XYZ file of C-alpha atoms in Angstrom:
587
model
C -54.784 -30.954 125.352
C -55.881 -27.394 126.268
C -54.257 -24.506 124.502
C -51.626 -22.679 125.451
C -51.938 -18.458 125.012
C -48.902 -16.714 124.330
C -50.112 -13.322 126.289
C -47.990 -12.224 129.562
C -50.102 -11.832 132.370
C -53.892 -13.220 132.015
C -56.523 -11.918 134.363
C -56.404 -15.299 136.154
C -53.015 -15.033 136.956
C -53.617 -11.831 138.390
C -55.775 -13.208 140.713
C -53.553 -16.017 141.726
C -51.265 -13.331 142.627
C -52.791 -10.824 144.297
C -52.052 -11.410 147.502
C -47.989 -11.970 146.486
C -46.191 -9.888 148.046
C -42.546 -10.690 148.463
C -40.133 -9.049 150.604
C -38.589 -6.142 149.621
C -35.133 -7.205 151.047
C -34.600 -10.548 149.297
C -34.539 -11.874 145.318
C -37.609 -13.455 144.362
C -37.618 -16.108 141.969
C -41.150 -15.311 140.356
C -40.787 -11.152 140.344
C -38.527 -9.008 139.024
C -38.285 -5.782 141.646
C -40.661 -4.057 139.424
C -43.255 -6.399 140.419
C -43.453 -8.056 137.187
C -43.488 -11.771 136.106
C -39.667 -13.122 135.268
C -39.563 -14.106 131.831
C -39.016 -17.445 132.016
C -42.318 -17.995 134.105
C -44.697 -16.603 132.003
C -45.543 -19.289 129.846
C -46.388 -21.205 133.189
C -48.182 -18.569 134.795
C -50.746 -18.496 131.665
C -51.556 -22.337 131.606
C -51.955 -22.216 135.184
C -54.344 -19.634 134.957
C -56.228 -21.164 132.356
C -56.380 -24.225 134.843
C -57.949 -21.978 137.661
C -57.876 -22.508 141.268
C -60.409 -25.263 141.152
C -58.017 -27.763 138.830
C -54.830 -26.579 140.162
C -56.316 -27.649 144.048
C -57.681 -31.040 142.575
C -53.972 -31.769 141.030
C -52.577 -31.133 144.167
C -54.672 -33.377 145.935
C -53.462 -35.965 143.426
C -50.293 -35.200 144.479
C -50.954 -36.366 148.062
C -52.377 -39.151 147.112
C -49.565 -40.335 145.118
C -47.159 -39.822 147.107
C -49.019 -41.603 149.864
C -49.456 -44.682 147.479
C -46.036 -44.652 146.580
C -45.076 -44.751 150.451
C -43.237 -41.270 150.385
C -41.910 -40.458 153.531
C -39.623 -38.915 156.019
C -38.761 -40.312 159.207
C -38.414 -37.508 161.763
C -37.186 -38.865 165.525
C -38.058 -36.748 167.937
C -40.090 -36.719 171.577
C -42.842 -35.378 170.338
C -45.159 -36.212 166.929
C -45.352 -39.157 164.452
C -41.886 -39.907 163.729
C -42.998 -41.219 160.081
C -44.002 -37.819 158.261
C -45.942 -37.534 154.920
C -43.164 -36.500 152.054
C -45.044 -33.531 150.863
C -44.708 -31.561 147.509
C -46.027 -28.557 146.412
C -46.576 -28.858 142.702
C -45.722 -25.758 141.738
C -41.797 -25.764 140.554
C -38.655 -23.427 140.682
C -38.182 -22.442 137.446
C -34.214 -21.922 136.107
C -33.572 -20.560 132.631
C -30.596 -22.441 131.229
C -28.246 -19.626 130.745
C -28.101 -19.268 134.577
C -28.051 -22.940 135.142
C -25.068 -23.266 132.916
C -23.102 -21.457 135.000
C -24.026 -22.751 138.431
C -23.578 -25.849 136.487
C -19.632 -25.032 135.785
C -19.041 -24.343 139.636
C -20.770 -27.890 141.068
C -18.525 -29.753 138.604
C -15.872 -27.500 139.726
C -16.345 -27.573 143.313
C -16.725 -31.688 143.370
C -13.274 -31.900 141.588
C -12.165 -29.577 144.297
C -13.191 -32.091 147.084
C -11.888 -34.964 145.716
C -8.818 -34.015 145.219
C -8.801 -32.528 148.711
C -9.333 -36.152 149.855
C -6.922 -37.332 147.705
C -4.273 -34.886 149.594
C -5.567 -35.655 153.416
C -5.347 -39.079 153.126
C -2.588 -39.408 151.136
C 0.850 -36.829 151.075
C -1.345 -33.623 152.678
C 0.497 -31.076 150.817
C -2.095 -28.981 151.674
C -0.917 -29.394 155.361
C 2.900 -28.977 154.765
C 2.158 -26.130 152.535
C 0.523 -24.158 154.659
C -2.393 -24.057 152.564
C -5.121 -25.256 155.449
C -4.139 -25.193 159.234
C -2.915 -28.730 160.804
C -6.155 -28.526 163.082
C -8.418 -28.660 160.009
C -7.843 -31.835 159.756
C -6.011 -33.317 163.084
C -8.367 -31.998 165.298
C -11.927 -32.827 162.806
C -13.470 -36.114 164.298
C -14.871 -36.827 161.208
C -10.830 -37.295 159.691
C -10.879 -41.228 159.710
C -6.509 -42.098 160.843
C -7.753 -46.067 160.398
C -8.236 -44.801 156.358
C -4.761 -42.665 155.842
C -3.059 -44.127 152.700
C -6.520 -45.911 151.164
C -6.781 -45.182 147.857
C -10.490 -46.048 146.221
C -11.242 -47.209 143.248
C -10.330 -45.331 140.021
C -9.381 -42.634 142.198
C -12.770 -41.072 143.514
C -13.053 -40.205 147.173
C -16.364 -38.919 145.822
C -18.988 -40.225 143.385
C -21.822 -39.084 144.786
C -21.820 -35.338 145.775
C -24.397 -32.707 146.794
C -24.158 -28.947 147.681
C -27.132 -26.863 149.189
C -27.691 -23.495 147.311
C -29.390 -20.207 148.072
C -29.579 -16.491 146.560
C -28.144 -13.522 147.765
C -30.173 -10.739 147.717
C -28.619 -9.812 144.145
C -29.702 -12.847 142.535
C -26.295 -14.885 142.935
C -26.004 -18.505 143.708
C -23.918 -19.241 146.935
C -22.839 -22.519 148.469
C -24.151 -23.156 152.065
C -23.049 -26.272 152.543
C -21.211 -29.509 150.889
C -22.645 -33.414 151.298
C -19.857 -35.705 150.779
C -20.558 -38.364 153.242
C -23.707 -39.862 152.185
C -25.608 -37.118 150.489
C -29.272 -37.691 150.342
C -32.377 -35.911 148.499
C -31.386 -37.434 145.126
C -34.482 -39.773 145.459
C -36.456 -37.509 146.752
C -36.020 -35.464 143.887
C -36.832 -38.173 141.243
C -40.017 -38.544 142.902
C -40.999 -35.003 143.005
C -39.718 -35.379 138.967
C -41.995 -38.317 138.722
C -45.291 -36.605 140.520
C -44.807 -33.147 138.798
C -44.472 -34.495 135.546
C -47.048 -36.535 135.759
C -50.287 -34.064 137.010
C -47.956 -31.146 134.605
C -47.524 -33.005 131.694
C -48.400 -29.692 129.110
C -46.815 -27.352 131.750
C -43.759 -29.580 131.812
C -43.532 -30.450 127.859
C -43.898 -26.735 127.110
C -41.658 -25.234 129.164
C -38.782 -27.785 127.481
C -37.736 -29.261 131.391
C -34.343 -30.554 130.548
C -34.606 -34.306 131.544
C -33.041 -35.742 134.874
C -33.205 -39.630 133.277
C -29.561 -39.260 131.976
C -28.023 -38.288 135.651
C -29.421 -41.618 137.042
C -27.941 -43.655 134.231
C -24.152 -41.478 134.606
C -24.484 -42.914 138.287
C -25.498 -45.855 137.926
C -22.404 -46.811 135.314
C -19.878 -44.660 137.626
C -20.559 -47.126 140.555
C -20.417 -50.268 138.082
C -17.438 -49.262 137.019
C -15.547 -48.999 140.207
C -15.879 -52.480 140.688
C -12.157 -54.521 141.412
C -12.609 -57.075 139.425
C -12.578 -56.585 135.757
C -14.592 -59.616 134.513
C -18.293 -60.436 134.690
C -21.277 -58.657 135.852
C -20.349 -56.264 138.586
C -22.883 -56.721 141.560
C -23.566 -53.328 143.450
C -24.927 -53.238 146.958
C -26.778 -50.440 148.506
C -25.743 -50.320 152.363
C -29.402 -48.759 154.294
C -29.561 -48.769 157.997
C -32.575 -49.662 158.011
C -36.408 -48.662 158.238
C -35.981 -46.726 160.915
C -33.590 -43.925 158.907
C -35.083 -40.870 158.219
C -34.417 -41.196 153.979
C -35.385 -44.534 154.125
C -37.968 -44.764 151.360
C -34.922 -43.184 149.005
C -32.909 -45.864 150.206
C -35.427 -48.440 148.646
C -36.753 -46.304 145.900
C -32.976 -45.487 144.758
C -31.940 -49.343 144.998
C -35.537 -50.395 142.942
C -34.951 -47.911 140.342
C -30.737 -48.302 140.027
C -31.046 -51.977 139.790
C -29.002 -52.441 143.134
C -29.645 -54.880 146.093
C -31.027 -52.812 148.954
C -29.068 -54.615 152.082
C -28.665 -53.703 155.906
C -24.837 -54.410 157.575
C -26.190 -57.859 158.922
C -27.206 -59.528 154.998
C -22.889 -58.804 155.022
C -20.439 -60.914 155.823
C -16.327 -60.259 155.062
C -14.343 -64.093 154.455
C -10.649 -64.187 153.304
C -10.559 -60.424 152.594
C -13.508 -60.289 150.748
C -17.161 -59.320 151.021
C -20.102 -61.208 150.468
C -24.156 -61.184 150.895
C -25.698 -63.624 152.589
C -28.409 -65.267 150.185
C -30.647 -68.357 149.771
C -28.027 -70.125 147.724
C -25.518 -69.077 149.715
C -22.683 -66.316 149.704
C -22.647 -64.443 146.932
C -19.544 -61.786 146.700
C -20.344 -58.320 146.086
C -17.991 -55.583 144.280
C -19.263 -52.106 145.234
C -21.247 -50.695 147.927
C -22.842 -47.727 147.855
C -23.304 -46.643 151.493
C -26.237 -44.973 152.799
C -24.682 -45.601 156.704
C -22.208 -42.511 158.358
C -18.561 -44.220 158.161
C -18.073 -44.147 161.789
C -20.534 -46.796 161.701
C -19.633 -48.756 158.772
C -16.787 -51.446 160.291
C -17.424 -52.002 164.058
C -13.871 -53.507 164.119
C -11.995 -50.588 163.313
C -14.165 -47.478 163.208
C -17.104 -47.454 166.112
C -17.095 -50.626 168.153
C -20.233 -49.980 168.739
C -22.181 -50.231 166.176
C -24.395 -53.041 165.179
C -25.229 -50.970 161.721
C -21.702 -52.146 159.965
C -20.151 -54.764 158.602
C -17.128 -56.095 160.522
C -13.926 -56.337 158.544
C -15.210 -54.089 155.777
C -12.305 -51.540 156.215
C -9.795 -54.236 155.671
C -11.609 -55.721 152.379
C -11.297 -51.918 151.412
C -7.348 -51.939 152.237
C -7.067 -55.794 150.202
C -8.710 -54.138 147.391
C -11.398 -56.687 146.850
C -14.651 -54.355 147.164
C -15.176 -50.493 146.613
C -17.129 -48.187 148.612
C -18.740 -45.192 147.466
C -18.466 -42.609 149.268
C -15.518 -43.963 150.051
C -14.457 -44.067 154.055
C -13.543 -40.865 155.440
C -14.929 -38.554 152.224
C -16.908 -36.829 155.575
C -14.051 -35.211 156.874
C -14.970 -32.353 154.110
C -18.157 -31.474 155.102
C -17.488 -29.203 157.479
C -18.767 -25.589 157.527
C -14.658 -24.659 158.512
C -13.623 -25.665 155.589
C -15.828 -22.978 153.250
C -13.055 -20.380 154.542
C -10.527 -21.756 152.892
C -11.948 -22.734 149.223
C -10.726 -20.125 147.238
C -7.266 -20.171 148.209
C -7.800 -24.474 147.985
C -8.826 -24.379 144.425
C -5.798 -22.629 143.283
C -3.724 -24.472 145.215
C -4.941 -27.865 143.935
C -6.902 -27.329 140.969
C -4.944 -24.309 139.589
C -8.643 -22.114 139.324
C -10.236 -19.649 140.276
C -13.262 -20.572 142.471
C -16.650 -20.285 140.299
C -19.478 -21.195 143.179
C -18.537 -18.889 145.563
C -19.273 -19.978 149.477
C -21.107 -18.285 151.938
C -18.542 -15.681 153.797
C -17.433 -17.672 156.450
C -14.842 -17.415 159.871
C -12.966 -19.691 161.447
C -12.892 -19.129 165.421
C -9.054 -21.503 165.134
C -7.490 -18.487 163.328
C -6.917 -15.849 166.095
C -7.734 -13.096 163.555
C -11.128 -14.404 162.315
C -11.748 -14.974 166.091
C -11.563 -11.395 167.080
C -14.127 -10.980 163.869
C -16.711 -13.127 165.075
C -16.497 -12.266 168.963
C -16.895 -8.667 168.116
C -19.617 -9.303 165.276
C -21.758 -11.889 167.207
C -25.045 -10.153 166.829
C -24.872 -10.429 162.737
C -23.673 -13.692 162.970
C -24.798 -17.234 163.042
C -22.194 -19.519 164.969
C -22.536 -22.974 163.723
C -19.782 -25.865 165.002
C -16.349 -26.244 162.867
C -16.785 -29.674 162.015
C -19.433 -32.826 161.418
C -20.049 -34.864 164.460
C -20.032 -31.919 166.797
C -23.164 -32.012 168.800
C -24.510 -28.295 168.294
C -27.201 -26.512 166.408
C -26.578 -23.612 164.669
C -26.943 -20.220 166.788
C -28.231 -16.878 165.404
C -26.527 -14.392 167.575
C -29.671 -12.123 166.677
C -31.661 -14.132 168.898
C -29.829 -14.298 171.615
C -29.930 -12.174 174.704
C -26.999 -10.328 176.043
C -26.393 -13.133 178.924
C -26.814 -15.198 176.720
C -24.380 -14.075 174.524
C -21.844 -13.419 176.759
C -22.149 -17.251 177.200
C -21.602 -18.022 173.513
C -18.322 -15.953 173.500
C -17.097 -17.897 176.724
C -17.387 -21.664 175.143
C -16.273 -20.104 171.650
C -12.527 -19.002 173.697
C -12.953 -22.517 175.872
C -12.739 -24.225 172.342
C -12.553 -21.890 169.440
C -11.390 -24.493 166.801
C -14.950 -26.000 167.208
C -16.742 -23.102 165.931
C -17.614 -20.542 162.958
C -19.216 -17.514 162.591
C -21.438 -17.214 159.178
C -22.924 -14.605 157.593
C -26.973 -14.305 157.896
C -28.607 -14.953 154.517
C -31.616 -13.353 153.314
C -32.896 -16.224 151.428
C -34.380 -16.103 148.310
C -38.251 -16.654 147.837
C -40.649 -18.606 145.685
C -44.317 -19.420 145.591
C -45.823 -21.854 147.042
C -50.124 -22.624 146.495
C -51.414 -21.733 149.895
C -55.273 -21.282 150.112
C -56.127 -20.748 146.380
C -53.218 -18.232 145.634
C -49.381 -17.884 145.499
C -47.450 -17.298 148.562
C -43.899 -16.203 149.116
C -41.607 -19.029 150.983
C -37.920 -19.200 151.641
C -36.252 -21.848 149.439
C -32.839 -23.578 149.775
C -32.029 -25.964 146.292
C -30.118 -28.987 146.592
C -27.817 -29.936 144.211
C -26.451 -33.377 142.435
C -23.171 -34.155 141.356
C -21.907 -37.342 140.005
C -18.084 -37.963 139.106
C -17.017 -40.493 137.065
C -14.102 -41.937 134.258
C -15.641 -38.968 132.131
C -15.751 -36.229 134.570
C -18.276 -34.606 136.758
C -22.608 -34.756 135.629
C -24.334 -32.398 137.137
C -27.783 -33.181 137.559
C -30.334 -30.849 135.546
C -32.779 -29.566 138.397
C -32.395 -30.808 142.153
C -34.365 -31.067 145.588
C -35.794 -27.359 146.405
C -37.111 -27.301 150.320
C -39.294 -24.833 150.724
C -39.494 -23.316 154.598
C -42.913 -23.437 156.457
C -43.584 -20.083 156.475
C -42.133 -16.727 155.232
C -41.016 -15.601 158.331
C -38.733 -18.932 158.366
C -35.136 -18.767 158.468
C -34.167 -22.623 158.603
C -34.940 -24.538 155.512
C -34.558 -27.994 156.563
C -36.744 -31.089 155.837
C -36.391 -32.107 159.533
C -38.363 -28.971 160.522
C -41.445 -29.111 158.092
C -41.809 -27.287 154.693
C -42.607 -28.953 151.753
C -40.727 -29.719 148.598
C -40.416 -28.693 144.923
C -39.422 -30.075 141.128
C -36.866 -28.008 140.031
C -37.695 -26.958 136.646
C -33.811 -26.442 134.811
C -35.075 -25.076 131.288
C -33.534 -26.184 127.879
C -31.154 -24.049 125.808
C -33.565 -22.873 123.179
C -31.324 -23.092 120.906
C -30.394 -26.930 121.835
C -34.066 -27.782 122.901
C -34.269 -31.677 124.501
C -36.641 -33.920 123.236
C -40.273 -34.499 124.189
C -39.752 -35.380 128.132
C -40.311 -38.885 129.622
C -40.054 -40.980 132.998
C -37.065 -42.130 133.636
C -36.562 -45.655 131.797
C -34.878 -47.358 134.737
C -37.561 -47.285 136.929
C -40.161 -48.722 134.128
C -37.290 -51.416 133.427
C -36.837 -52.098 136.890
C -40.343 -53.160 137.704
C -40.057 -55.793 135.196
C -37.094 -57.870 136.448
C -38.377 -60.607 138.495
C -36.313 -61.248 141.919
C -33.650 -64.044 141.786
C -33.950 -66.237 144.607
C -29.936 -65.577 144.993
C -30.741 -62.020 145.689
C -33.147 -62.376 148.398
C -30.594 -62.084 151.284
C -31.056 -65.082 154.009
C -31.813 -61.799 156.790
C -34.781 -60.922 154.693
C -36.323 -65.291 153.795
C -35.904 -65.563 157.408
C -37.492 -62.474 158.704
C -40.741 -63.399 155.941
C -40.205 -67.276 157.723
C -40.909 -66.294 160.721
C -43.902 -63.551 159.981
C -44.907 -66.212 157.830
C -44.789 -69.145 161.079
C -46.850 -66.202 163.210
C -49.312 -64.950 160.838
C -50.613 -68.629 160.433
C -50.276 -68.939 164.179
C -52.237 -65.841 164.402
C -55.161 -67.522 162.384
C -55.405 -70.534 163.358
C -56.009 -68.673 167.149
C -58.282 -67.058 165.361
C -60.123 -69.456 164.139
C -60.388 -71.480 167.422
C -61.647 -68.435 169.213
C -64.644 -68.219 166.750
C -65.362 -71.667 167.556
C -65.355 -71.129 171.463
C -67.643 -68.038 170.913
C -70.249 -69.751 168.607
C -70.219 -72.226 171.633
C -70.779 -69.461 174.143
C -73.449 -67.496 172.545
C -77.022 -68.583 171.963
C -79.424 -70.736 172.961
C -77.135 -73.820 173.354
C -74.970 -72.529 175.881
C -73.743 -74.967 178.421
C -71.387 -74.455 180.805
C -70.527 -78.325 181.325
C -70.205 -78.508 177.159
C -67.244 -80.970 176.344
C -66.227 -79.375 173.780
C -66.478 -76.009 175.127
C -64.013 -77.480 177.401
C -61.418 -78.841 175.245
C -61.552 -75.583 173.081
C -60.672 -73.565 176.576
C -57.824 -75.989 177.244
C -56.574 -76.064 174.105
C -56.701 -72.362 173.764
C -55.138 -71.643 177.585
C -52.107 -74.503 176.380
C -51.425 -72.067 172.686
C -50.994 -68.942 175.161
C -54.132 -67.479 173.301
C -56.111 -67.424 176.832
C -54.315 -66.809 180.141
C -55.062 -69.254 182.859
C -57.391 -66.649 184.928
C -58.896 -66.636 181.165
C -59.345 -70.471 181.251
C -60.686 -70.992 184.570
C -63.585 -67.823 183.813
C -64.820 -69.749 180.984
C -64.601 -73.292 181.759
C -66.658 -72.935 185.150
């Protein structure tokens, strides 16, 4: 193990930086506006210098390959491109000292309380509606507000167990929300794997710098979903609801399910009898207690929700209403997501929480309030006008970008409809390095955040997914676009230091339990029937083609061979050779 020095800023790391320039206008996470390394980095900086360019390139071509052995990837479907992209890491982290963390740490708890019990309201007595607290059309008019799930109450309680809010810096170095995930958040995974790869080509970097471990966040969420199982006795058996291979988080679905211990399952392995859900296995039907739902909710009952989807599970919403199975998120947690509602937090967390509002949102106006309507019609050019609610069919608009036709346009369909749209404030993202051609590089960043709640309260996960934009002159941060991705690097309280860092020990566990034939769904034995039935199919056409060539080539070639003929027959009758086929190489 090379040695670490304790000095501040090594020649090396000079030279990794000398082409670092930041912009002048934004916080950066390595600099201080003096130009000098943040504290926290330092002891980072100096091992990577003492690794030089050289090493740090070879580790990051390890990373690649990792990640391409472990199948890391993001589906992106589009017109144009490979719709399977390469998951892509940079290996340098974002580095958070843990007083700051602590804090940010406070208002995630906070803010998934907040949302919970706002689901708890809007699908139950909506005080918040009667009180005047959020408009009628907040809710009424969002077609992500599920009326089929009014008066459901999940399990234990939680609307949300699985929660995730996307962070970014002002230019003063304060954490803002952009944006809450409380459908089906995603990026956890992804994040584990980033923890898994960085850790592993950083191990001194990572031990060092006393990485507070992300192990204990995956075991809070795995018991927080075993626990909202119905039935009290026996071994609680969790699903994990994908829709499929062709999702773009796919490989989290199946990484997540391997490393939680859960069956991985698509809506057609499901089947609801007598009020009651159940997989369909080898031995039979085998009922299941809690799914966790990687599928939108629109989708997730064809019977009640979108008759038209075949990615569901017919029935499911009224197994939900008997009580017999829990679904996490549960049904209509969605209707929160909305960029609308990020106008209205403050005044929601006194309301229901009886707080003050710790993780404050990004400024935000509702176009459905006539006030904050005049605000963003007049204010359109500093503006970004995204739509009011999930499920609305628009990308967000930077009113800088747009000419003054153009414009004029925007202001037209935001009077048509103005409860379908908000103006938002234009961030100046922070910036971070990325390793670009032998030297640091300043990108835009946007951090993902984890929250699980549980019986004991809300975990917060130490660290998160940071997305990193393609370039500096980037303004959307989005995985969907390009960029790569980061370990996020929460350090330990010094004076409560963790102990030496590890993998995670579910996934090592995980790789040990052999598969029960009762948990190979009947879907997935018939789909490896049937490739099974072709593949031998495939060879054995194979094989007969080898011997009708042997019999072609050479000296011994006859066209009036016997055999020669039987093979060509036998061949044209397996579908192998089409009759024109046949008839060339019989004559």
């Amino acid at each position: 193990m090379s040695t670490i020095p304790t000095h501040s800023a090594a020649p090396g790391f000079q030279r990794l930086t000398a082409h670092y320039q930041p912009p002048d206008d934004s916080h950066d996470e390595l600099l201080t506006p003096g130009r000098e390394p943040r504290t926290h980095w330092r002891p980072l900086l100096d091992s990577l210098a003492n690794l030089g360019p050289g090493e740090i390139r070879r580790r990051e071509e390890s990373a690649v390959r990792i990640l391409r052995e472990h199948g890391a990837t993001y589906h992106v479907h589009g017109e144009d491109g490979d719709p399977v992209r390469p998951w892509e890491l940079d290996l340098l982290p974002l580095l958070v000292p843990a007083a700051e963390w602590r804090v940010v740490e406070q208002g995630l708890a906070q803010r998934a309380r907040l949302l919970n019990a706002l689901l708890e309201d809007i699908y139950g007595p909506q005080r918040t509606l009667r009180e005047g607290v959020l408009p009628p059309a907040m809710v009424h008019a969002n077609p992500a507000f599920l009326r089929s799930c009014h008066g459901l109450r999940p399990s234990k309680g939680l609307h949300l167990v699985r929660y995730a809010v996307d962070l970014a810096r002002s230019p003063d170095g304060q954490w803002w929300a952009l944006s809450d995930r409380s459908q089906a958040p995603s990026g956890a995974g992804y994040s584990l794997e980033n923890r898994v790869v960085a850790s592993q080509l950083l191990p001194n970097e990572f031990y060092l710098s006393q990485v507070r471990q992300v192990a204990p966040f995956f075991d809070a969420e795995r018991q927080a979903l075993r626990r909202l199982a119905p039935r009290p006795e026996g071994e609680p058996h969790v699903v994990m609801l994908t829709p499929g291979p062709r999702s773009e988080t796919y490989f989290e679905h199946a990484f997540l399910a391997g490393h939680q211990g859960f069956t991985l399952v698509e809506g057609e392995d499901l089947t609801v009898r007598d009020e009651r859900v159940f997989l369909k296995t080898l031995e039979g039907l085998r009922p299941v207690d809690v799914i966790v739902r990687r599928v939108d909710e629109h989708y997730c009952d064809p019977l009640e929700l979108d008759a038209t989807s075949c990615l569901g599970v017919p029935g499911l919403v009224h197994a939900v209403r008997a009580r017999t199975v829990a679904v996490a998120n549960a049904l209509g947690s969605g209707a929160v997501e909305g960029a609308s509602l990020l106008a209205f937090f403050p005044s929601l967390c006194r309301f229901l929480l009886g707080e003050q509002l710790l993780l404050p949102s990004i400024a935000t106006w509702w176009c459905g309030q006539a006030r904050e309507m005049s605000y963003v019609l007049e204010n359109l050019e500093s503006l970004v006008i995204k739509p009011a609610f999930p499920g609305l069919k628009r990308q967000p608009v930077a009113g800088s970008r747009l000419s003054a036709a153009d414009r004029d346009k925007l202001r037209a369909r935001i009077q048509d409809n103005p409860s379908e749209f908000v103006g938002q404030e234009q961030v100046r993202l922070s910036t971070t390095p990325v390793w670009e051609q032998g030297v640091f590089a300043p990108r835009p960043l946007v951090l993902r955040a984890f929250v699980v709640l549980g019986d004991a309260g809300a975990t917060v996960m130490p660290g998160g997914l940071t997305r990193v934009a393609p370039s500096r002159d980037d303004a959307l941060v989005s995985s969907r676009t390009g960029g790569a991705s980061k370990d996020t690097w929460v350090l330990a309280d010094p004076e409560h230091p963790e102990p030496p860092a590890s993998l995670p020990r579910a996934r090592r566990r995980s790789a040990r339990v052999p598969l029960q034939a009762g948990e190979v769904a009947s879907r997935v034995a018939d789909n490896l029937f049937w490739m099974g039935r072709y593949a031998e199919r495939i060879e054995d056409g194979g094989r007969l083609l080898r011997c009708a060539l042997q019999r072609l080539a050479g000296e011994n070639f006859q066209t009036d061979n016997p055999e020669l003929s039987g093979l060509t027959a036998l061949l044209r009758h397996l579908g192998v050779l089409s009759e024109r086929s046949g008839a060339r190489v019989g004559a």
